[in-house]
mmCIF file of C-alpha atoms in Angstrom:
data_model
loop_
_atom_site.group_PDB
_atom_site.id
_atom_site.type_symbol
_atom_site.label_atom_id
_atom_site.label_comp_id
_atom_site.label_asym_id
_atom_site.label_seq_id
_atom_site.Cartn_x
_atom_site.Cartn_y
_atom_site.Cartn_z
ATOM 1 C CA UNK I 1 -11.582 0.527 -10.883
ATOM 2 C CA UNK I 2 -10.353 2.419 -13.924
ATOM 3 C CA UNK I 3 -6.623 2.413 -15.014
ATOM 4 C CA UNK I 4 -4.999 2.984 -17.705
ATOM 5 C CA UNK I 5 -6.862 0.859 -20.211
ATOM 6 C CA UNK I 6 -9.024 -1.446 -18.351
ATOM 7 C CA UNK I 7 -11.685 -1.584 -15.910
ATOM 8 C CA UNK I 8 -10.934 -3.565 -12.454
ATOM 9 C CA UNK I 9 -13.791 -4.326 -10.537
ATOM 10 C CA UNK I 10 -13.598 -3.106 -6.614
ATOM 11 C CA UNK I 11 -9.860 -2.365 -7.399
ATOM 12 C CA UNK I 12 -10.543 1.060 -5.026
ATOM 13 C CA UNK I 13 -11.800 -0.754 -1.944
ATOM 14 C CA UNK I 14 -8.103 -2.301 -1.893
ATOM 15 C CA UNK I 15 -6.451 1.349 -1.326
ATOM 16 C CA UNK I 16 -7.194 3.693 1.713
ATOM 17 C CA UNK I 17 -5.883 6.821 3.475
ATOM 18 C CA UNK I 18 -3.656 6.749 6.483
ATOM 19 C CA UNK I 19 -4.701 9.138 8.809
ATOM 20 C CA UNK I 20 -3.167 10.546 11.721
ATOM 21 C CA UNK I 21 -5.602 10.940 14.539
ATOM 22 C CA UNK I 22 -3.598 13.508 17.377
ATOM 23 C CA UNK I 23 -6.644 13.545 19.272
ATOM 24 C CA UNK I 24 -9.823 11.540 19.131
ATOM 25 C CA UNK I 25 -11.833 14.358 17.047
ATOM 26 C CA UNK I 26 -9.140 15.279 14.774
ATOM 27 C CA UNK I 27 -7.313 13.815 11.601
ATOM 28 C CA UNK I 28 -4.228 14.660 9.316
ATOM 29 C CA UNK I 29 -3.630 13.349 6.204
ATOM 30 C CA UNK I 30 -0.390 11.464 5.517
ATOM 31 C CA UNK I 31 -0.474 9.418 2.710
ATOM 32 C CA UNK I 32 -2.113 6.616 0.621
ATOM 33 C CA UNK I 33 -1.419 2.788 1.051
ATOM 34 C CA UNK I 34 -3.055 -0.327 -0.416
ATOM 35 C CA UNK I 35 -3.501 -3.614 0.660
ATOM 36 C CA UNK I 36 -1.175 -6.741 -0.476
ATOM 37 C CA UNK I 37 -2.515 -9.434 1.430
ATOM 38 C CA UNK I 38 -6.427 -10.205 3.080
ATOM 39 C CA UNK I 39 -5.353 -10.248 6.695
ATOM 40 C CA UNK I 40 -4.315 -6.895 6.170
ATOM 41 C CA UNK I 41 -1.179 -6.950 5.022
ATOM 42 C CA UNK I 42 -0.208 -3.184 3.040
ATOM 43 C CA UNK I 43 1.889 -1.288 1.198
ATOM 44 C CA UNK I 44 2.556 2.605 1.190
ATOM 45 C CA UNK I 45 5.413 4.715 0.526
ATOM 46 C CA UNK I 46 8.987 4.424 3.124
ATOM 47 C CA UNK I 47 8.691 8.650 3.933
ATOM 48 C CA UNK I 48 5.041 7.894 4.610
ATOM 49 C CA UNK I 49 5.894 5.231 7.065
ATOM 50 C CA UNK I 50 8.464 7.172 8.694
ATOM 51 C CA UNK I 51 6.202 9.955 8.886
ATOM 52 C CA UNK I 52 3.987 7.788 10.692
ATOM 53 C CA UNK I 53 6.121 6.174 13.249
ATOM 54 C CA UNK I 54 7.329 9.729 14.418
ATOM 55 C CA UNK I 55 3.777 9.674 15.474
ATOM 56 C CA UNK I 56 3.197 6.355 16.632
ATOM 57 C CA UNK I 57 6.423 6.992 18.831
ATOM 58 C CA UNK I 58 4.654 9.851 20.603
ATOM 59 C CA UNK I 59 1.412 8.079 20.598
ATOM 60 C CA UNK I 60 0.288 4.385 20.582
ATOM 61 C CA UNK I 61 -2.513 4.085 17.834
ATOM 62 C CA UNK I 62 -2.551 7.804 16.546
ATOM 63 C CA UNK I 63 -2.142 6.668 12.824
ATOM 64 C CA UNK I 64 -4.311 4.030 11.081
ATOM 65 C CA UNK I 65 -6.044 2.991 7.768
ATOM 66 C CA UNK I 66 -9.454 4.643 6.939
ATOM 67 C CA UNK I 67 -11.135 1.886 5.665
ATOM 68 C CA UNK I 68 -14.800 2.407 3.940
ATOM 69 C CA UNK I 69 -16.847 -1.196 4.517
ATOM 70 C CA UNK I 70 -19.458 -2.581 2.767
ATOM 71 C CA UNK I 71 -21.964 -0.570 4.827
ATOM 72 C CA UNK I 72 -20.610 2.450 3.525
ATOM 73 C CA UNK I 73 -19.301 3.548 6.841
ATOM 74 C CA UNK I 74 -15.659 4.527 7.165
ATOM 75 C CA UNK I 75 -13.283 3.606 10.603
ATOM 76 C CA UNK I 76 -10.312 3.868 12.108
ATOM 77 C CA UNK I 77 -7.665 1.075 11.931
ATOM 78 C CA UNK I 78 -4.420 1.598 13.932
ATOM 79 C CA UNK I 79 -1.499 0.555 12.382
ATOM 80 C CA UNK I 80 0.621 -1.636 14.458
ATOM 81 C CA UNK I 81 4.254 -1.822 12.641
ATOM 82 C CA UNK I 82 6.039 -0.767 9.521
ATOM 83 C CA UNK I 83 9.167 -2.654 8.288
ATOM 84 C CA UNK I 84 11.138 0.224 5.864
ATOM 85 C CA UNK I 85 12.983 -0.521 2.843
ATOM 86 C CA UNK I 86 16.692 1.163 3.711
ATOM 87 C CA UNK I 87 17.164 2.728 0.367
ATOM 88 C CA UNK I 88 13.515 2.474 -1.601
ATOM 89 C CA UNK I 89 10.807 4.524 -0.908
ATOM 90 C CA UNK I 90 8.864 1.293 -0.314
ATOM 91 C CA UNK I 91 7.173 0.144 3.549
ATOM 92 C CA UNK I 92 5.235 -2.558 4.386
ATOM 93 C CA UNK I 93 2.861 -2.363 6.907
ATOM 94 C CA UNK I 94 0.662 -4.410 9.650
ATOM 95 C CA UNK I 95 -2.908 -3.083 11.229
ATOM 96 C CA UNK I 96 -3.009 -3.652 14.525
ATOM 97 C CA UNK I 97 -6.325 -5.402 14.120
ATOM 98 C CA UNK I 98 -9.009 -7.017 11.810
ATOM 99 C CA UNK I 99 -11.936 -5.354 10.678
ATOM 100 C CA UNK I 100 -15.242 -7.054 11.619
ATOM 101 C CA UNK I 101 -18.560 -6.803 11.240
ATOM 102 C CA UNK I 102 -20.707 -5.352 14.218
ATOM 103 C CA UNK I 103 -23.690 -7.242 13.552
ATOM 104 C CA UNK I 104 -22.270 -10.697 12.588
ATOM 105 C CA UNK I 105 -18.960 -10.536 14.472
ATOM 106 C CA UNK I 106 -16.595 -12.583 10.988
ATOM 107 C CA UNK I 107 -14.233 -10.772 10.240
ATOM 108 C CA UNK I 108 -14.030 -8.288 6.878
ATOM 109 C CA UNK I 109 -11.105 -9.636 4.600
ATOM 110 C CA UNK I 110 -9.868 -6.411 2.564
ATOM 111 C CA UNK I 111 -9.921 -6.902 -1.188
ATOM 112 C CA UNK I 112 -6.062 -6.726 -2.427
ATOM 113 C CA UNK I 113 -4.097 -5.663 -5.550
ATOM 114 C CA UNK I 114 -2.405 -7.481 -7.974
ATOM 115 C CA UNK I 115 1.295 -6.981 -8.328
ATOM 116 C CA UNK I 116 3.916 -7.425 -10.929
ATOM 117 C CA UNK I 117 7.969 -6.809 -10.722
ATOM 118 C CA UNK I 118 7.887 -6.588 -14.342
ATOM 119 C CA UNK I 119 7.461 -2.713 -15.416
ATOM 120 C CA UNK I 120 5.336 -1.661 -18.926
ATOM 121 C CA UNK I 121 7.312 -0.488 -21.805
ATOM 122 C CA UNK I 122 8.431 3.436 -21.522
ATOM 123 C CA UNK I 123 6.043 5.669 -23.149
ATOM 124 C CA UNK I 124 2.943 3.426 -21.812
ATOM 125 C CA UNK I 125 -0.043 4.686 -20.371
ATOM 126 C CA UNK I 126 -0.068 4.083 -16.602
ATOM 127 C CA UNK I 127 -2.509 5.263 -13.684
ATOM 128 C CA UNK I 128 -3.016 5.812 -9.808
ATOM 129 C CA UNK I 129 -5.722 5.667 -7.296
ATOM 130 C CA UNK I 130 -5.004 7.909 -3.940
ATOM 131 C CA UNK I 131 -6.304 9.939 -1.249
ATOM 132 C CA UNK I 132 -4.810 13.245 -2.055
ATOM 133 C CA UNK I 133 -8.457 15.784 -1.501
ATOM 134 C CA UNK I 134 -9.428 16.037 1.965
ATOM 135 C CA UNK I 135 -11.544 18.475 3.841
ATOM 136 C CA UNK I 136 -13.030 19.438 7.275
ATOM 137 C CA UNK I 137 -16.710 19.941 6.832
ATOM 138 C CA UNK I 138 -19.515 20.847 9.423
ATOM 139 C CA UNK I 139 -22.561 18.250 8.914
ATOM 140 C CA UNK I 140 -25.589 17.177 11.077
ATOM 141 C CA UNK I 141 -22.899 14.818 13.362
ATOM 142 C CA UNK I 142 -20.835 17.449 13.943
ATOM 143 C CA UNK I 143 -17.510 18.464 12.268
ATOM 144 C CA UNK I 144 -16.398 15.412 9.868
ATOM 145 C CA UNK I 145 -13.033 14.584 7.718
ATOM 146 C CA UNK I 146 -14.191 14.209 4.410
ATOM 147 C CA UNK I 147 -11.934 12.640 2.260
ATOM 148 C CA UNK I 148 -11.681 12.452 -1.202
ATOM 149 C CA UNK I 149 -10.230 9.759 -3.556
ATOM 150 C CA UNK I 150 -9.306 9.954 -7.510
ATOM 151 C CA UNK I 151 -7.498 9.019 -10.230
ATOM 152 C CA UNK I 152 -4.827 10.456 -12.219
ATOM 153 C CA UNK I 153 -2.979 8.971 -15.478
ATOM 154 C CA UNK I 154 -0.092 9.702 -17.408
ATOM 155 C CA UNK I 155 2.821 7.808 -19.146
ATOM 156 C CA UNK I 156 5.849 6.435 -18.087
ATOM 157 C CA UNK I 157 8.633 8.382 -19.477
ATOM 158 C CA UNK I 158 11.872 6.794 -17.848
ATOM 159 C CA UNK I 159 13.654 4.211 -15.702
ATOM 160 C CA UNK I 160 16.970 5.387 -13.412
ATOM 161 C CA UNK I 161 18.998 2.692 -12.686
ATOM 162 C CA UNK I 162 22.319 4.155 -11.118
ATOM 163 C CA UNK I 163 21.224 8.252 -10.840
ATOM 164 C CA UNK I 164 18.557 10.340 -11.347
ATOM 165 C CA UNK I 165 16.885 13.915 -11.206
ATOM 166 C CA UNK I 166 15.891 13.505 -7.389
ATOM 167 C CA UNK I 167 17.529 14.197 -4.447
ATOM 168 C CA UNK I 168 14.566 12.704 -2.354
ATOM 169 C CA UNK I 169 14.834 8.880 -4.025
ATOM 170 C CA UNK I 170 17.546 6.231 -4.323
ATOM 171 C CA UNK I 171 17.538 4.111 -7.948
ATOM 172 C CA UNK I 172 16.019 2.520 -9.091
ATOM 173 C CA UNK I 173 12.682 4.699 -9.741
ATOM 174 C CA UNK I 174 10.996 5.925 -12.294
ATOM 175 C CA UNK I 175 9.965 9.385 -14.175
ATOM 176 C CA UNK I 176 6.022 9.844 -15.150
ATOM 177 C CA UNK I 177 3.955 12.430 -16.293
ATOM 178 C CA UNK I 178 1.727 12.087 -13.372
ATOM 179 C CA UNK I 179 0.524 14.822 -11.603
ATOM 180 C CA UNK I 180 0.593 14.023 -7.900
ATOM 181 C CA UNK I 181 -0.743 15.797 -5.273
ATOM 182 C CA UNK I 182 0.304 15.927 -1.617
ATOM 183 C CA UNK I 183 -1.383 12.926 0.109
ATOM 184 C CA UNK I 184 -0.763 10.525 -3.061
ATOM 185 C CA UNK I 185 2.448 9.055 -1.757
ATOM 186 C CA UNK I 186 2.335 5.505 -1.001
ATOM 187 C CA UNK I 187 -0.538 4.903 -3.505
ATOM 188 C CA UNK I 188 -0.392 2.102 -6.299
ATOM 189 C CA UNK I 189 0.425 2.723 -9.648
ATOM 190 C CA UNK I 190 -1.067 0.569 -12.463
ATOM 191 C CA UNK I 191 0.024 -0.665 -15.883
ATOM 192 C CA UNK I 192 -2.396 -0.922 -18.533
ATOM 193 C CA UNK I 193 -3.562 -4.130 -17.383
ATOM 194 C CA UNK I 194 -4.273 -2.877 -13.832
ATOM 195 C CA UNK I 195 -1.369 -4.658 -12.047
ATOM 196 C CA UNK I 196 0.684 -2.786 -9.760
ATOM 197 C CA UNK I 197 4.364 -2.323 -10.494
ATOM 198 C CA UNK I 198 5.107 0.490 -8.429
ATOM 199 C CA UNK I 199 4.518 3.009 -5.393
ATOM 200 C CA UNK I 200 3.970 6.670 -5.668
ATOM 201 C CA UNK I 201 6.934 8.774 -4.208
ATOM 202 C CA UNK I 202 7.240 12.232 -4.946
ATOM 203 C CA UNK I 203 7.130 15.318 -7.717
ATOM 204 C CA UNK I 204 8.857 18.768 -7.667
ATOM 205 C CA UNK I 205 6.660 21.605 -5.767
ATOM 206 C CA UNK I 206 4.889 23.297 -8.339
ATOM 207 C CA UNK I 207 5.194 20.751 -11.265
ATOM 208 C CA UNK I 208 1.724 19.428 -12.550
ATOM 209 C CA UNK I 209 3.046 16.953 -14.929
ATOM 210 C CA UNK I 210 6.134 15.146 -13.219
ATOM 211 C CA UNK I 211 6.347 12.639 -10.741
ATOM 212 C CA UNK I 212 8.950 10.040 -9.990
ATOM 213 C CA UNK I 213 7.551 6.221 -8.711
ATOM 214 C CA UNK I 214 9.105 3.465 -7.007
ATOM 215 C CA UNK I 215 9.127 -0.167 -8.662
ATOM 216 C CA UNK I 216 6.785 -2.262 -6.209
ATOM 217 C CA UNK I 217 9.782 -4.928 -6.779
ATOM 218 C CA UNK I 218 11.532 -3.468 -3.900
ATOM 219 C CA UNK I 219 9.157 -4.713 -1.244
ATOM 220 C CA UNK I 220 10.780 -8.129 -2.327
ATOM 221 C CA UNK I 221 13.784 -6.772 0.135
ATOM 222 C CA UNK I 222 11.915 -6.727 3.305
ATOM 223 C CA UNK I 223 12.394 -8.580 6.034
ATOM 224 C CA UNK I 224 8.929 -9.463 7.788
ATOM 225 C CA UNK I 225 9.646 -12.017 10.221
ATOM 226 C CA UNK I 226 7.611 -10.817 12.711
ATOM 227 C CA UNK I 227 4.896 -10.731 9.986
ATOM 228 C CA UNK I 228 5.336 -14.178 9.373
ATOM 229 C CA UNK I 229 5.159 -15.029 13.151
ATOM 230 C CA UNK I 230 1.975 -13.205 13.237
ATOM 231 C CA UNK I 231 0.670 -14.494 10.574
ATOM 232 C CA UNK I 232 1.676 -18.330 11.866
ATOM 233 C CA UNK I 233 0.034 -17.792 15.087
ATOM 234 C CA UNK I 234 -3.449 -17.112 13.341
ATOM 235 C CA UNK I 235 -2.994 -20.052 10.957
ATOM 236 C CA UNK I 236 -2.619 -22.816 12.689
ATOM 237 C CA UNK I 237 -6.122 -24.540 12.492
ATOM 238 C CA UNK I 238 -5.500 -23.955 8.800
ATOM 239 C CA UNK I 239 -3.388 -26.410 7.334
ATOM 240 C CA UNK I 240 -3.387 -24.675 3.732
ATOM 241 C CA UNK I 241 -2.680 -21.334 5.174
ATOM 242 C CA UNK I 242 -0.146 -23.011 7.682
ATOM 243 C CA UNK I 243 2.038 -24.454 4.634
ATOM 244 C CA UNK I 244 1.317 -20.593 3.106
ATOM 245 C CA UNK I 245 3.129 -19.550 5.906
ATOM 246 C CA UNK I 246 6.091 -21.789 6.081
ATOM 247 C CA UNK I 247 6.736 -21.087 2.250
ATOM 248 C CA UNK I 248 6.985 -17.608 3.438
ATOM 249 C CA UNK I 249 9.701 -18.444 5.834
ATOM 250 C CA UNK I 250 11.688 -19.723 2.982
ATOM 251 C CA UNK I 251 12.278 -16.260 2.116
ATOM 252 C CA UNK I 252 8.624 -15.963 -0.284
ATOM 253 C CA UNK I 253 7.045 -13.909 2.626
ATOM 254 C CA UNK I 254 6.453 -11.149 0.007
ATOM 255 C CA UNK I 255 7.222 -12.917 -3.213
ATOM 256 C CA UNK I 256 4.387 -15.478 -3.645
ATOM 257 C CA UNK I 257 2.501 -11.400 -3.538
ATOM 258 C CA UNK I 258 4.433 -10.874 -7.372
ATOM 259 C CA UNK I 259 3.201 -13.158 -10.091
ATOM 260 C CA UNK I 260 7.027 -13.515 -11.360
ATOM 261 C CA UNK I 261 8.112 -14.637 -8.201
ATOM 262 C CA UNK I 262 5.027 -17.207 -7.308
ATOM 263 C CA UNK I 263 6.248 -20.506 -9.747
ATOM 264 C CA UNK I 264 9.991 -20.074 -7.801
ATOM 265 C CA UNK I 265 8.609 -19.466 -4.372
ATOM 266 C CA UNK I 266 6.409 -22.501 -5.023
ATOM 267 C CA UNK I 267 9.064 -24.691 -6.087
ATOM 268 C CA UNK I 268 11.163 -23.866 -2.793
ATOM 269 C CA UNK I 269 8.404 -24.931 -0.955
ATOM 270 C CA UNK I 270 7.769 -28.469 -2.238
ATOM 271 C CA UNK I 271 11.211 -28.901 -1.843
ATOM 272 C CA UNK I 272 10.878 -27.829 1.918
#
């Protein structure tokens, strides 16, 4: 994948759509999320999350992940859960399921970004990958929901700490001369190296080179226990991934995820 500066290989197989499905033929866009961890694991964007349970909450399964696999074929994950930040415009998120391969029957393990709570200097170039196109189209199959991925770059031009410009977000967050477009919320946003270091929230209506982001750091806030129970009750005949999972109890659930935060979530655990 191309970001700022750099090119990461397969970097655009970690970030999907999240659809809402009303009825079995027929999809809305909500938002963009990428994946943090290769049971399936994600991030996306707290108002897309919360637009998504007021789905879920009138129907089991009517939002997922549209995930493209290796054969080039894209499906329909249901999300399971969401645990919200209170303040942040950050969500973490569960599938309901594992993807797996028809003909082999192992399961798919998504490829998953890179993440950093430290932010680039201001005035630094800085990129995103999202789902913000989409279209209804009539092919041979009948009518399909094509969607449409890109990438978009600007700078980041400022850091609020206390207040800010927008009455959507709480500070922290930051100001960029993105241009997002509805549908790009939740996506990651890169530094020049291609880690991320923060989630795409929102610009003002109209604006084409504005848009405010919030620093991926916030995830570190989460609570996730029933992530962690989940994730215990597949790792059992594992021992590596077992002691993986116990570290996360320690509080390192999301933090061995940041590479500032993996040497003192390590550390905890040998002492554990």
């Amino acid at each position: 994948m191309q970001n700022a500066d750099k090119v990461i290989a397969d970097g655009r197989l970690a970030t999907f759509a999240i659809l809402g499905r009303p009825t079995l033929d027929s999809f809305a866009l909500i938002g963009t999320g990428f994946y943090l961890q290769g049971m399936g694991g994600f991030a996306t964007a707290a108002h897309v999350a919360l637009e998504a349970e007021r789905h879920l909450a009138e129907m089991p399964d009517s939002v997922g992940i549209a995930r493209t696999l290796p054969n080039g074929r894209t499906h329909f994950l249901p999300i399971w859960k969401f645990f919200v930040h209170p303040t942040a415009d950050v969500a973490f998120g569960i599938p309901r399921y594992e993807f797996v391969d028809d003909a082999s029957g192992n399961v798919i393990r998504p490829k998953v970004h890179s993440l950093s709570s430290q932010p680039p200097p201001i005035g630094t170039p800085i990129s995103t990958w999202a789902y913000p196109l989409h279209a209804v189209v009539d092919a041979d199959e009948g009518r399909v929901f094509r969607l449409q991925p890109d990438f978009y770059d600007g700078l980041l031009e400022e850091r609020f700490e206390d207040r800010g410009p927008s009455v959507k977000l709480t500070p922290p967050y930051f100001r960029t001369s993105i241009n997002l477009h509805g549908g790009s919320s939740g996506g990651p946003v890169f530094d020049a190296d291609g880690k991320v270091f923060g989630i795409a929230s929102c610009g003002y209506d109209g604006a084409t080179d504005i848009a405010f982001v919030t620093p991926a750091g916030s995830l570190l806030d989460l609570e996730i226990a029933a992530y962690l129970r989940l994730l215990r009750g597949r790792t059992n005949d594992n021992p590596a991934a077992s002691r993986r999972a116990r570290s996360d109890r320690d509080g390192c659930a999301l933090g061995l995820l940041f590479e500032g935060e993996r040497r003192r979530c390590l550390k905890r655990t040998s002492r554990s």
